[in-house]
PDB file of C-alpha atoms and ligand atoms in Angstrom:
ATOM      1  CA  UNK A1422       4.567 -13.555   6.931  1.00 95.00           C
ATOM      2  CA  UNK A1423       6.511 -10.688   8.963  1.00 96.00           C
ATOM      3  CA  UNK A1424       6.590  -7.027   8.026  1.00 97.00           C
ATOM      4  CA  UNK A1425       9.810  -5.261   9.871  1.00 98.00           C
ATOM      5  CA  UNK A1426       8.707  -1.035   9.621  1.00 98.00           C
ATOM      6  CA  UNK A1427      11.623   0.853   9.966  1.00 98.00           C
ATOM      7  CA  UNK A1428      10.718   4.799  10.564  1.00 98.00           C
ATOM      8  CA  UNK A1429      11.449   8.336  11.882  1.00 98.00           C
ATOM      9  CA  UNK A1430       7.710   8.471  12.695  1.00 98.00           C
ATOM     10  CA  UNK A1431       6.350   4.542  13.863  1.00 97.00           C
ATOM     11  CA  UNK A1432       2.936   6.122  15.729  1.00 96.00           C
ATOM     12  CA  UNK A1433       2.158   6.418  12.556  1.00 95.00           C
ATOM     13  CA  UNK A1434       1.504   3.214  11.857  1.00 94.00           C
ATOM     14  CA  UNK A1435      -1.275   2.681  15.053  1.00 91.00           C
ATOM     15  CA  UNK A1436      -3.662   2.862  12.128  1.00 87.00           C
ATOM     16  CA  UNK A1437      -2.979  -0.710  11.887  1.00 84.00           C
ATOM     17  CA  UNK A1438      -4.107  -1.700  14.479  1.00 81.00           C
ATOM     18  CA  UNK A1439      -7.865  -1.547  12.705  1.00 80.00           C
ATOM     19  CA  UNK A1440      -9.456  -2.851   9.772  1.00 67.00           C
ATOM     20  CA  UNK A1441      -8.426  -5.773   7.857  1.00 67.00           C
ATOM     21  CA  UNK A1442      -4.663  -6.116   8.741  1.00 75.00           C
ATOM     22  CA  UNK A1443      -6.710  -6.202  12.632  1.00 81.00           C
ATOM     23  CA  UNK A1444      -8.023  -9.410  11.659  1.00 79.00           C
ATOM     24  CA  UNK A1445      -5.178 -10.419   9.988  1.00 80.00           C
ATOM     25  CA  UNK A1446      -3.090  -9.941  12.600  1.00 81.00           C
ATOM     26  CA  UNK A1447      -5.164 -11.455  15.129  1.00 83.00           C
ATOM     27  CA  UNK A1448      -5.197 -14.460  12.750  1.00 83.00           C
ATOM     28  CA  UNK A1449      -1.733 -15.188  13.330  1.00 88.00           C
ATOM     29  CA  UNK A1450      -0.810 -14.918   9.540  1.00 91.00           C
ATOM     30  CA  UNK A1451       0.376 -11.564   9.893  1.00 92.00           C
ATOM     31  CA  UNK A1452       3.318 -10.503  12.200  1.00 92.00           C
ATOM     32  CA  UNK A1453       3.791  -5.929  12.246  1.00 93.00           C
ATOM     33  CA  UNK A1454       6.464  -5.003  14.001  1.00 94.00           C
ATOM     34  CA  UNK A1455       7.866  -1.244  14.136  1.00 96.00           C
ATOM     35  CA  UNK A1456      11.626   0.009  14.964  1.00 98.00           C
ATOM     36  CA  UNK A1457      11.662   3.810  14.725  1.00 98.00           C
ATOM     37  CA  UNK A1458      15.563   4.253  12.864  1.00 98.00           C
ATOM     38  CA  UNK A1459      16.280   7.600  15.263  1.00 98.00           C
ATOM     39  CA  UNK A1460      17.349   4.695  18.055  1.00 98.00           C
ATOM     40  CA  UNK A1461      20.411   3.755  15.870  1.00 98.00           C
ATOM     41  CA  UNK A1462      21.839   7.020  15.203  1.00 98.00           C
ATOM     42  CA  UNK A1463      25.409   6.925  16.770  1.00 98.00           C
ATOM     43  CA  UNK A1464      25.617  10.595  16.052  1.00 98.00           C
ATOM     44  CA  UNK A1465      25.443  12.174  19.643  1.00 98.00           C
ATOM     45  CA  UNK A1466      22.774  14.696  18.871  1.00 98.00           C
ATOM     46  CA  UNK A1467      20.458  11.974  17.621  1.00 98.00           C
ATOM     47  CA  UNK A1468      20.748  14.081  14.006  1.00 98.00           C
ATOM     48  CA  UNK A1469      19.637  11.462  10.891  1.00 98.00           C
ATOM     49  CA  UNK A1470      19.927  13.796   8.641  1.00 98.00           C
ATOM     50  CA  UNK A1471      22.375  15.934   6.042  1.00 98.00           C
ATOM     51  CA  UNK A1472      22.882  17.866   3.317  1.00 98.00           C
ATOM     52  CA  UNK A1473      23.332  16.161   0.041  1.00 98.00           C
ATOM     53  CA  UNK A1474      26.929  15.854  -1.552  1.00 98.00           C
ATOM     54  CA  UNK A1475      26.662  18.348  -4.668  1.00 98.00           C
ATOM     55  CA  UNK A1476      24.110  20.630  -3.382  1.00 97.00           C
ATOM     56  CA  UNK A1477      20.470  21.250  -4.282  1.00 95.00           C
ATOM     57  CA  UNK A1478      17.604  21.879  -1.808  1.00 94.00           C
ATOM     58  CA  UNK A1479      16.328  19.939   1.372  1.00 96.00           C
ATOM     59  CA  UNK A1480      17.884  17.622   3.196  1.00 98.00           C
ATOM     60  CA  UNK A1481      18.612  13.742   3.432  1.00 98.00           C
ATOM     61  CA  UNK A1482      18.994  10.506   5.670  1.00 98.00           C
ATOM     62  CA  UNK A1483      21.877   9.874   6.942  1.00 98.00           C
ATOM     63  CA  UNK A1484      22.852   6.168   5.438  1.00 98.00           C
ATOM     64  CA  UNK A1485      24.842   4.703   9.592  1.00 98.00           C
ATOM     65  CA  UNK A1486      21.024   4.658  11.411  1.00 98.00           C
ATOM     66  CA  UNK A1487      19.047   2.962   8.587  1.00 98.00           C
ATOM     67  CA  UNK A1488      21.308   0.025   7.920  1.00 99.00           C
ATOM     68  CA  UNK A1489      22.469  -0.505  11.560  1.00 99.00           C
ATOM     69  CA  UNK A1490      18.302  -0.770  11.635  1.00 99.00           C
ATOM     70  CA  UNK A1491      17.506  -3.206   8.828  1.00 99.00           C
ATOM     71  CA  UNK A1492      20.862  -5.073  10.245  1.00 98.00           C
ATOM     72  CA  UNK A1493      18.790  -5.838  13.889  1.00 98.00           C
ATOM     73  CA  UNK A1494      16.212  -7.166  11.706  1.00 98.00           C
ATOM     74  CA  UNK A1495      17.616  -8.550   8.522  1.00 98.00           C
ATOM     75  CA  UNK A1496      17.499 -12.248   8.194  1.00 98.00           C
ATOM     76  CA  UNK A1497      18.558 -14.232   4.982  1.00 97.00           C
ATOM     77  CA  UNK A1498      15.052 -14.550   3.624  1.00 97.00           C
ATOM     78  CA  UNK A1499      14.870 -11.446   3.989  1.00 98.00           C
ATOM     79  CA  UNK A1500      12.852  -9.314   1.276  1.00 98.00           C
ATOM     80  CA  UNK A1501      14.088  -4.746   1.900  1.00 99.00           C
ATOM     81  CA  UNK A1502      11.298  -2.724  -0.055  1.00 98.00           C
ATOM     82  CA  UNK A1503      11.848   1.336  -0.216  1.00 98.00           C
ATOM     83  CA  UNK A1504       8.504   3.325  -0.730  1.00 98.00           C
ATOM     84  CA  UNK A1505       9.907   5.829  -3.504  1.00 98.00           C
ATOM     85  CA  UNK A1506       8.120   7.844  -6.047  1.00 98.00           C
ATOM     86  CA  UNK A1507      11.071   6.638  -8.079  1.00 98.00           C
ATOM     87  CA  UNK A1508      10.336   2.958  -8.140  1.00 98.00           C
ATOM     88  CA  UNK A1509       8.291   0.201 -10.264  1.00 98.00           C
ATOM     89  CA  UNK A1510       4.323   0.970  -9.714  1.00 98.00           C
ATOM     90  CA  UNK A1511       2.281  -0.855  -7.278  1.00 98.00           C
ATOM     91  CA  UNK A1512      -0.317  -3.365  -9.234  1.00 97.00           C
ATOM     92  CA  UNK A1513      -2.203  -5.613  -8.118  1.00 95.00           C
ATOM     93  CA  UNK A1514       0.191  -8.547  -9.702  1.00 96.00           C
ATOM     94  CA  UNK A1515       3.458  -6.974  -7.580  1.00 98.00           C
ATOM     95  CA  UNK A1516       1.207  -7.068  -4.220  1.00 97.00           C
ATOM     96  CA  UNK A1517       0.183 -10.483  -5.111  1.00 97.00           C
ATOM     97  CA  UNK A1518       3.803 -11.787  -5.627  1.00 98.00           C
ATOM     98  CA  UNK A1519       5.238  -9.781  -2.553  1.00 98.00           C
ATOM     99  CA  UNK A1520       2.287 -11.974  -0.444  1.00 97.00           C
ATOM    100  CA  UNK A1521       4.047 -14.755  -0.893  1.00 97.00           C
ATOM    101  CA  UNK A1522       7.474 -13.421   0.716  1.00 98.00           C
ATOM    102  CA  UNK A1523       8.207 -14.909   4.031  1.00 97.00           C
ATOM    103  CA  UNK A1524       9.675 -11.827   5.477  1.00 98.00           C
ATOM    104  CA  UNK A1525       9.586  -7.711   4.570  1.00 98.00           C
ATOM    105  CA  UNK A1526      11.322  -5.048   5.500  1.00 99.00           C
ATOM    106  CA  UNK A1527       9.781  -1.321   4.688  1.00 98.00           C
ATOM    107  CA  UNK A1528      12.385   1.758   5.135  1.00 98.00           C
ATOM    108  CA  UNK A1529      10.296   4.835   5.423  1.00 98.00           C
ATOM    109  CA  UNK A1530      12.106   7.807   3.650  1.00 98.00           C
ATOM    110  CA  UNK A1531      11.562  11.258   4.939  1.00 97.00           C
ATOM    111  CA  UNK A1532      12.726  14.661   3.785  1.00 96.00           C
ATOM    112  CA  UNK A1533      14.461  14.679   0.164  1.00 97.00           C
ATOM    113  CA  UNK A1534      14.647  10.644   0.780  1.00 97.00           C
ATOM    114  CA  UNK A1535      17.601   8.534   1.485  1.00 98.00           C
ATOM    115  CA  UNK A1536      21.295   7.783   0.693  1.00 98.00           C
ATOM    116  CA  UNK A1537      21.323   5.842  -2.623  1.00 98.00           C
ATOM    117  CA  UNK A1538      24.221   3.087  -1.123  1.00 98.00           C
ATOM    118  CA  UNK A1539      21.380   2.019   1.190  1.00 98.00           C
ATOM    119  CA  UNK A1540      19.683   0.605  -1.181  1.00 98.00           C
ATOM    120  CA  UNK A1541      22.685  -0.651  -3.538  1.00 98.00           C
ATOM    121  CA  UNK A1542      23.867  -2.583   0.044  1.00 98.00           C
ATOM    122  CA  UNK A1543      21.027  -3.871   0.814  1.00 98.00           C
ATOM    123  CA  UNK A1544      19.434  -4.516  -2.719  1.00 98.00           C
ATOM    124  CA  UNK A1545      16.325  -2.489  -1.610  1.00 98.00           C
ATOM    125  CA  UNK A1546      13.211  -2.686  -4.495  1.00 98.00           C
ATOM    126  CA  UNK A1547      11.586   0.667  -5.051  1.00 98.00           C
ATOM    127  CA  UNK A1548       7.775   0.301  -4.957  1.00 98.00           C
ATOM    128  CA  UNK A1549       5.976   3.858  -5.832  1.00 98.00           C
ATOM    129  CA  UNK A1550       1.940   4.579  -5.141  1.00 98.00           C
ATOM    130  CA  UNK A1551       1.882   6.936  -7.619  1.00 98.00           C
ATOM    131  CA  UNK A1552       3.244  10.256  -9.139  1.00 98.00           C
ATOM    132  CA  UNK A1553       2.537  13.372  -6.234  1.00 98.00           C
ATOM    133  CA  UNK A1554       4.681  14.768  -3.842  1.00 98.00           C
ATOM    134  CA  UNK A1555       4.719  13.622  -0.233  1.00 98.00           C
ATOM    135  CA  UNK A1556       6.124  14.435   3.045  1.00 97.00           C
ATOM    136  CA  UNK A1557       7.210  10.636   4.368  1.00 98.00           C
ATOM    137  CA  UNK A1558       7.045   7.205   3.147  1.00 98.00           C
ATOM    138  CA  UNK A1559       4.678   6.172   5.829  1.00 98.00           C
ATOM    139  CA  UNK A1560       1.528   6.502   3.812  1.00 97.00           C
ATOM    140  CA  UNK A1561       2.760   5.048   0.739  1.00 98.00           C
ATOM    141  CA  UNK A1562       4.540   1.952   2.723  1.00 98.00           C
ATOM    142  CA  UNK A1563       0.790   1.320   4.308  1.00 96.00           C
ATOM    143  CA  UNK A1564      -1.122   1.823   1.193  1.00 96.00           C
ATOM    144  CA  UNK A1565       1.546  -1.534  -0.438  1.00 97.00           C
ATOM    145  CA  UNK A1566       1.112  -3.108   3.339  1.00 95.00           C
ATOM    146  CA  UNK A1567      -2.556  -2.779   2.909  1.00 92.00           C
ATOM    147  CA  UNK A1568      -2.438  -3.843  -0.751  1.00 94.00           C
ATOM    148  CA  UNK A1569      -0.488  -7.418  -0.428  1.00 95.00           C
ATOM    149  CA  UNK A1570      -2.516  -8.352   3.346  1.00 91.00           C
ATOM    150  CA  UNK A1571      -5.198  -8.893   0.644  1.00 89.00           C
ATOM    151  CA  UNK A1572      -3.114 -11.632  -1.080  1.00 93.00           C
ATOM    152  CA  UNK A1573      -2.439 -13.826   1.704  1.00 92.00           C
ATOM    153  CA  UNK A1574      -3.825 -16.574   1.723  1.00 86.00           C
ATOM    154  CA  UNK A1575      -6.508 -16.474   4.199  1.00 81.00           C
ATOM    155  CA  UNK A1576      -6.769 -13.258   4.845  1.00 80.00           C
ATOM    156  CA  UNK A1577      -9.716 -12.324   3.003  1.00 73.00           C
ATOM    157  CA  UNK A1578     -12.364 -14.465   1.040  1.00 58.00           C
ATOM    158  CA  UNK A1579     -11.264 -15.950  -2.210  1.00 60.00           C
ATOM    159  CA  UNK A1580     -15.063 -13.994  -3.931  1.00 53.00           C
ATOM    160  CA  UNK A1581     -14.157 -10.600  -2.905  1.00 66.00           C
ATOM    161  CA  UNK A1582     -10.541 -10.883  -4.007  1.00 64.00           C
ATOM    162  CA  UNK A1583     -11.976 -11.240  -7.546  1.00 58.00           C
ATOM    163  CA  UNK A1584     -14.984  -9.035  -7.166  1.00 48.00           C
ATOM    164  CA  UNK A1585     -13.387  -5.830  -6.696  1.00 54.00           C
ATOM    165  CA  UNK A1586     -11.939  -3.235  -8.877  1.00 51.00           C
ATOM    166  CA  UNK A1587      -9.868  -3.655 -11.410  1.00 60.00           C
ATOM    167  CA  UNK A1588     -10.460  -7.275 -11.722  1.00 62.00           C
ATOM    168  CA  UNK A1589     -12.110  -7.211 -15.230  1.00 82.00           C
ATOM    169  CA  UNK A1590      -9.964  -3.892 -15.981  1.00 89.00           C
ATOM    170  CA  UNK A1591     -13.036  -1.559 -15.518  1.00 95.00           C
ATOM    171  CA  UNK A1592     -14.308   0.262 -12.383  1.00 96.00           C
ATOM    172  CA  UNK A1593     -17.000  -0.581 -10.664  1.00 96.00           C
ATOM    173  CA  UNK A1594     -20.783  -0.610 -10.970  1.00 97.00           C
ATOM    174  CA  UNK A1595     -22.756   1.276  -8.354  1.00 98.00           C
ATOM    175  CA  UNK A1596     -24.066  -0.308  -5.527  1.00 98.00           C
ATOM    176  CA  UNK A1597     -26.763   0.569  -3.311  1.00 98.00           C
ATOM    177  CA  UNK A1598     -28.272  -1.254   0.416  1.00 98.00           C
ATOM    178  CA  UNK A1599     -30.859  -0.562   2.642  1.00 98.00           C
ATOM    179  CA  UNK A1600     -33.341   1.264   2.791  1.00 98.00           C
ATOM    180  CA  UNK A1601     -34.935   1.117  -1.054  1.00 98.00           C
ATOM    181  CA  UNK A1602     -35.441   4.994  -0.383  1.00 98.00           C
ATOM    182  CA  UNK A1603     -33.796   7.660   0.862  1.00 98.00           C
ATOM    183  CA  UNK A1604     -33.475  11.408   1.162  1.00 98.00           C
ATOM    184  CA  UNK A1605     -35.893  10.949  -2.038  1.00 98.00           C
ATOM    185  CA  UNK A1606     -33.550   9.094  -4.224  1.00 98.00           C
ATOM    186  CA  UNK A1607     -34.774   5.650  -4.978  1.00 98.00           C
ATOM    187  CA  UNK A1608     -32.592   2.459  -5.698  1.00 98.00           C
ATOM    188  CA  UNK A1609     -32.725   1.485  -9.554  1.00 98.00           C
ATOM    189  CA  UNK A1610     -35.333  -0.989 -10.393  1.00 98.00           C
ATOM    190  CA  UNK A1611     -33.578  -3.550 -12.203  1.00 98.00           C
ATOM    191  CA  UNK A1612     -31.759  -4.521  -8.824  1.00 98.00           C
ATOM    192  CA  UNK A1613     -34.841  -4.903  -6.937  1.00 98.00           C
ATOM    193  CA  UNK A1614     -36.371  -7.355 -10.300  1.00 98.00           C
ATOM    194  CA  UNK A1615     -34.996 -10.597  -9.385  1.00 98.00           C
ATOM    195  CA  UNK A1616     -33.423 -10.801 -13.297  1.00 98.00           C
ATOM    196  CA  UNK A1617     -30.088 -11.527 -13.074  1.00 98.00           C
ATOM    197  CA  UNK A1618     -29.491 -11.885 -16.234  1.00 98.00           C
ATOM    198  CA  UNK A1619     -30.930  -8.097 -16.103  1.00 98.00           C
ATOM    199  CA  UNK A1620     -28.303  -7.040 -13.365  1.00 98.00           C
ATOM    200  CA  UNK A1621     -25.445  -8.646 -14.699  1.00 97.00           C
ATOM    201  CA  UNK A1622     -25.928  -6.722 -17.983  1.00 98.00           C
ATOM    202  CA  UNK A1623     -27.027  -2.808 -15.790  1.00 98.00           C
ATOM    203  CA  UNK A1624     -24.047  -3.437 -13.639  1.00 97.00           C
ATOM    204  CA  UNK A1625     -21.627  -4.545 -16.998  1.00 97.00           C
ATOM    205  CA  UNK A1626     -23.097  -0.912 -18.467  1.00 98.00           C
ATOM    206  CA  UNK A1627     -22.780   1.483 -15.920  1.00 98.00           C
ATOM    207  CA  UNK A1628     -18.896   0.177 -15.517  1.00 97.00           C
ATOM    208  CA  UNK A1629     -18.478   1.372 -19.116  1.00 97.00           C
ATOM    209  CA  UNK A1630     -20.168   4.644 -18.715  1.00 98.00           C
ATOM    210  CA  UNK A1631     -18.102   4.900 -15.494  1.00 97.00           C
ATOM    211  CA  UNK A1632     -14.815   4.021 -16.797  1.00 97.00           C
ATOM    212  CA  UNK A1633     -15.247   6.117 -20.031  1.00 97.00           C
ATOM    213  CA  UNK A1634     -16.264   9.135 -18.017  1.00 98.00           C
ATOM    214  CA  UNK A1635     -13.121   9.096 -15.296  1.00 98.00           C
ATOM    215  CA  UNK A1636     -10.588   6.755 -16.706  1.00 97.00           C
ATOM    216  CA  UNK A1637     -10.540   6.229 -20.424  1.00 97.00           C
ATOM    217  CA  UNK A1638      -7.360   5.176 -20.444  1.00 96.00           C
ATOM    218  CA  UNK A1639      -8.678   1.457 -19.187  1.00 94.00           C
ATOM    219  CA  UNK A1640     -10.551   1.004 -21.585  1.00 93.00           C
ATOM    220  CA  UNK A1641      -8.315   2.059 -24.585  1.00 82.00           C
ATOM    221  CA  UNK A1642      -5.221  -0.096 -23.702  1.00 72.00           C
TER     222      UNK A1642
HETATM  223  C1  4G1 B1022       9.936  14.299  -6.741  1.00 90.71           C
HETATM  224  C2  4G1 B1022       4.730   9.513  -3.890  1.00 90.71           C
HETATM  225  C3  4G1 B1022       9.700  13.649  -5.353  1.00 90.71           C
HETATM  226  C4  4G1 B1022       6.136   9.907  -2.930  1.00 90.71           C
HETATM  227  C5  4G1 B1022       9.209  13.403  -7.536  1.00 90.71           C
HETATM  228  C6  4G1 B1022       4.808   8.393  -4.619  1.00 90.71           C
HETATM  229  C7  4G1 B1022       7.626  13.506  -5.725  1.00 90.71           C
HETATM  230  C8  4G1 B1022       6.788   6.482  -1.885  1.00 90.71           C
HETATM  231  C9  4G1 B1022       6.377   8.100  -2.171  1.00 90.71           C
HETATM  232  C10 4G1 B1022       8.868  13.651  -4.591  1.00 90.71           C
HETATM  233  C11 4G1 B1022       6.617   9.257  -2.380  1.00 90.71           C
HETATM  234  C12 4G1 B1022       7.682  12.861  -7.040  1.00 90.71           C
HETATM  235  C13 4G1 B1022       5.834   7.304  -3.186  1.00 90.71           C
HETATM  236  C14 4G1 B1022       8.136  13.238  -3.290  1.00 90.71           C
HETATM  237  C15 4G1 B1022       7.719   9.261  -1.312  1.00 90.71           C
HETATM  238  C16 4G1 B1022      11.180  10.958   0.596  1.00 90.71           C
HETATM  239  C17 4G1 B1022      10.087  10.696   1.766  1.00 90.71           C
HETATM  240  C18 4G1 B1022      10.614  10.794  -0.574  1.00 90.71           C
HETATM  241  C19 4G1 B1022       8.509  12.027   1.114  1.00 90.71           C
HETATM  242  C20 4G1 B1022       8.703  11.447  -0.499  1.00 90.71           C
HETATM  243  C21 4G1 B1022       6.839  12.975  -8.138  1.00 90.71           C
HETATM  244  C22 4G1 B1022       8.934  12.705  -1.002  1.00 90.71           C
HETATM  245  N1  4G1 B1022       5.257   6.022  -2.934  1.00 90.71           N
HETATM  246  N2  4G1 B1022       8.291  10.560  -1.484  1.00 90.71           N
HETATM  247  N3  4G1 B1022       9.169  13.443  -2.339  1.00 90.71           N
HETATM  248  O1  4G1 B1022       7.272  13.202  -2.559  1.00 90.71           O
HETATM  249  O2  4G1 B1022       7.789   9.147  -0.788  1.00 90.71           O
HETATM  250  O3  4G1 B1022       6.102   5.786  -2.347  1.00 90.71           O
END
């Protein structure tokens, strides 16, 4: 898959060169390109923001630089995505669908957002990572890319794909590794017993307790 990221802050994405995404890139399964939206402005002062028609607080990203930036990378098979608090929620199912695309173009918003005509002109899909206020679309864009990259075949092993949180609708049970005793705290006895039926039962119970305590909404749905 090829991903183009259009942003006013390309340096924010240096973190993508670590961890799983680095592996995906190194394996050739993922190609990520960055473009600075400011490089496309035709304004003599390189201005990329303006006040909203109709009034209101703050500034909006002006459409021309974004439009030309998208045009510079868009092909017939490209899908344009705008990480936005007004988008449909990111879910594992949506990430899995996105992982099937050949080419994704991400637009990162700043200030109060972007001119709506960008969304209309490119039929952009708006995706939200949650209900809170952020200062830019860069972190949400990285969250979406990290999430979908796991579903690109060969990026991570099948086993870890379904073993993790949410695959059974519950939160994960607590996990432990060596040493058996750390700062006076012991690993639960059952995990050392070798009794796989008992271990499975214990893990299910712990998952339920944890979910009931911090995410009761996941149980009662
Ligand atoms: C109104 C949160 C505005 C934020 C209401 C989740 C948030 C992108 C996301 C905002 C953003 C609420 C996201 C807000 C996001 C332009 C640049 C939009 C930053 C911006 C609840 C600021 N998932 N937020 N506005 O945070 O981009 O994707």
